[in-house]
Amino acid sequence: CHTSGMPTPNGKEYAQNIPREELTHLILKLLQAWKEPLSHFNQHIEHHQELPDDSLSKAKQISNMVHELKTGVEKSMGIISNSLNGMASSEATGLSISSEANMMSDSDFIHCFRRDSNKVQSYLKILKCRIMPENSC
Amino acid sequence: GQSYPGKPKIIRCRSLEKETFSCWWKPGSDGGLPTSYTLFYSKDSEEKIYECPDYRTSGPNSCYFGKNHTNPWTTYNITVMATNEIGSNSSDPQYVDVTSIVQPDAPVNLSLEAKTSASIRYLWAKWSPPPLADISSNSHVYHYELRLKPEEKEEWETISVGVQEQYKVTRLQAGVKYVVQVRCMFDLGEWSEWSSERWVQIPNGGSPPEKPTITKCRSPEKETFTCWWKPGSAGGHPTNYTLLYSKEGEEQVYECPDYRTAGPNSCYFNKKHTSFWTIYNITVRATNEMGSNVSDPHYVDVTYIVQPDPPVNVTLELKKPINRKPYLVLTWSPPPLADVRSGWLTLEYELRLKPEEGEEWETIFVGQQTQYKMFSLNPGKKYIVQIHCKPDHHGSWSEWSSEKYIQIPTDFRVKDMVVWIVVGVLSSLVCLIMSWTMVFKGYRMIAFILPPVPGPKIKGIDTHLLETGKSEELLSALGCHGFPPTSDCEELLIEYLEVEDSEDQQLMPSHDSSHPSKNAKMIPKETDSDSGRGSCDSPSLLSEKCRESHALPSRLQTQDIRDVQENKGGKGSWETQCIASEEKIFLFNNESTKSSTWPTAQLPNNQPPVFAYHSTTDAHKITLSTTNTNTAPALVGNEHQLQYPITETVHDDMEKQREVENLHSKTDQTTVQVKQNRPNGKPPFLNPKLMDYVEVHKVRQDEKPAVLLKHKENSGKTEKYIVPGTSKEYTKVSTVMDHNILVLMPDSRIQHTSVSQEPAMEISQNLQQGQDEKNMSYCLAVPSECKRETSGSEYMDPSSFMPSFK
């Protein structure tokens, strides 16, 4: 996966020990890393006639969701200013990452995306329970 | 002492290959002196005796027959003679067939070799055939048999080998020492002796174990995980298993850190060794003395193999809020190991529910909350509930929690009770009221609530009579008593009452002629619907009478007829007949659109009702026809006749018939003047005894309107029945004058109020509808006295036919 290079906590303890901001930053980085590949992927599968329409729309939906999620996280964490800094660097890395992503096969792409989205979900949940423990935590 | 030698005995003769044979004998006692033995033989049945050719080759006390002397197809008779100085002794003869004494020597050079190939152990056995002196014997073919057994065992396993001189034994136990022997046989001869024993040790070697398989890997809380494998077949030796794994992106292979915690054939990865979002490559190796074997690799990412434990602490609470139905709250806790608080693992719950005796579970997805409110449970029933959970993302459902029983308390709400009590009280009150009403008011109440339906007064046709087909009875049933009129009928009331003068005029003439035909003509003219009804004929009268008689027949026809018939003789028959006739009349009316024949007859159709005494059947017809054509009056006549529920079957058939004919001819006419045809003066079929009503025989208009009634002997009775003459059906009789003259009430508009029977009602209606009332007083006179002064009435004057009123 193109995001394999990113150092991400591999377990609960690691994730819990990371300070909040860093975790948030990590989440955003991940989300950012997928923005390009996702849109590229969507373009790519549009030409696939074998896929049912549901898949195409689902893929688009997911891309949108990722984008919205990123925006949401940014907003909720109030990291707009940070993201400006981070953007520059992440964009740079994002470009290289994207090129890497283009090389992947479709199944690998999906596999990597599934994993990374799971990562993001888990980190977000940890964040949530850290910030607002009363809410079903 | 010395004696002659003992008898030798031939012990054995044997051939090795069927070409030569030898015989051996055993010497008897030698008698103390040197003994020599001589063998003599003969072939088959030949006489010639030969001596043994060779005493040496086969050893002492033997004789060897060489090829030259051996003939396979002959039987040898062999004897041995022992001789010493004193004497000799011969053995018993021995018959020898060479073919049957062939027994080869045992095979030789048995060699055994144990080999293992592809983990199969087998034994190679080789041998050589028994040696023979002649080289040519090599061409002989022997059959071989091999037997072997483990050294310690007793039982041999014998294997038939065939003509081979080697054999491969496969089913051998490892590590066992076997002993092997072999023997042979020549053609059909005997088996040789077993060869000498040979021993062989089977090597002990097992096989390498079979490939194990990794069955599943699970993580109960997304922090550790365990993998289980299933061993292959052991291969006879204790096998050792090792689990090896490597992580995605790493080359290094590690061994399972913990084989014990999770049980046999398992590997437990604790927190330190568990990494998420990395794929593990796991294999299991089985090793034994003979070798080892590796399972297929199993790739697993711990994130996706989470299967939690079932939820715990399942508790129930019954909540009873005010103004609402009580409900149950089910709460539970996530499994203890799952770290839900940190958000690392998020669980979703699902519960299932069924009544204790139920078959199917109802599954309810609850989501991430740890409680559930149940509203829709039946009180009094027992339920079983179970919960399980799964991670909100990839993963699998846990096992169901242990069964939890819920007993719903039966809850009788006060409100329900009150409602039922009130309902019960009210209904009991109502019942009480009803019963009291019944008791006290009894019939009247019932009558008030359910007014009885009055039956028609017309005596209908007795269907039974119809079926039987007796005309007389029929006619009588129809109410035409005495139709044709008999003498008795004379007493019957006059059929119809002439009401109108003018009309009478029209009618009267016709009356004179006692022919129904004429009468028939009269029919259409008179509008007097009422005329002549008078007595029994008049529906009002009839009704009244019938009322009085309390003989309200329930049924139209049958009863009436029967009644009528029954009452033939009695006075009471009047009543019944009245009823019957009424009913019949009404019956007719029914047929026509008119409600009752009476009214129809009396309709102000200005059609002279022609009454004739006919059998009721005829009358029926008449009424029918007339009504159809709007000529009710004609019907009246019939009605009259009907009215005379002529119970008497004593009719004059002739008369009847005549009248019938008339009727028939006139049926199409509006008014059929049914005239009672009594030319012979027979009384009309009226049975005076039967009728309540007195029919007006005729109206005399000359002096004062007089109605001639046919009344029964009790003329007095007739008073009531007279129908007010005014064109209406009935007229009340005011007085009865002498000579049996009835003076009718001037107010002819009789409302038939007498009994207010329905027919009467109808009649009254008709009266009202009808023409102006005519103050008529009718003279009711015995027909005999009141002659047929029809006074122009339309009505047929039955009296004209009736010689007399009785």
CSV table of C-alpha atoms in Angstrom, one decimal, chain B residues 459 472-473 475-483 489 492 560-570 572-578 580-581 584 616 642-651 685-691:
chain,number,residue,atom,x,y,z
B,459,LYS,CA,-109.3,-21.0,4.0
B,472,GLU,CA,-115.6,-33.2,-3.8
B,473,GLU,CA,-113.2,-32.9,-1.1
B,475,LEU,CA,-114.3,-28.3,-3.5
B,476,SER,CA,-115.2,-28.6,0.1
B,477,ALA,CA,-111.8,-27.7,1.0
B,478,LEU,CA,-112.0,-24.6,-1.0
B,479,GLY,CA,-114.9,-23.7,1.0
B,480,CYS,CA,-117.5,-24.3,-1.3
B,481,HIS,CA,-119.7,-26.1,1.0
B,482,GLY,CA,-122.2,-28.1,-0.6
B,483,PHE,CA,-121.0,-27.4,-4.0
B,489,CYS,CA,-126.4,-25.6,1.8
B,492,LEU,CA,-125.8,-21.3,3.9
B,560,ASP,CA,-109.0,-24.2,6.9
B,561,ILE,CA,-110.0,-26.9,4.8
B,562,ARG,CA,-109.4,-29.3,7.4
B,563,ASP,CA,-111.2,-27.3,9.8
B,564,VAL,CA,-113.9,-26.9,7.5
B,565,GLN,CA,-114.1,-30.4,6.9
B,566,GLU,CA,-114.0,-31.3,10.4
B,567,ASN,CA,-116.6,-29.0,11.2
B,568,LYS,CA,-118.9,-30.2,8.8
B,569,GLY,CA,-121.4,-31.1,11.2
B,570,GLY,CA,-121.0,-28.7,13.8
B,572,GLY,CA,-118.9,-24.3,15.0
B,573,SER,CA,-118.0,-25.1,11.6
B,574,TRP,CA,-119.4,-21.8,10.7
B,575,GLU,CA,-116.6,-20.2,12.3
B,576,THR,CA,-114.0,-22.2,11.0
B,577,GLN,CA,-115.4,-22.1,7.7
B,578,CYS,CA,-115.6,-18.4,8.0
B,580,ALA,CA,-111.2,-20.7,6.2
B,581,SER,CA,-113.1,-18.9,3.6
B,584,LYS,CA,-109.2,-18.4,1.1
B,616,THR,CA,-113.4,-22.7,-3.9
B,642,LEU,CA,-115.0,-18.8,-0.5
B,643,GLN,CA,-116.4,-17.4,2.4
B,644,TYR,CA,-118.6,-20.2,2.6
B,645,PRO,CA,-116.0,-22.4,3.8
B,646,ILE,CA,-117.9,-25.1,2.5
B,647,THR,CA,-116.9,-27.6,4.7
B,648,GLU,CA,-119.6,-29.7,3.5
B,649,THR,CA,-118.5,-31.8,1.0
B,650,VAL,CA,-121.9,-32.5,0.1
B,651,HIS,CA,-122.2,-30.6,-2.9
B,685,PHE,CA,-122.7,-24.9,-0.7
B,686,LEU,CA,-122.9,-22.7,2.1
B,687,ASN,CA,-123.0,-24.7,5.1
B,688,PRO,CA,-124.9,-22.7,7.4
B,689,LYS,CA,-123.5,-24.4,10.2
B,690,LEU,CA,-120.1,-23.7,9.1
B,691,MET,CA,-120.3,-20.1,8.3
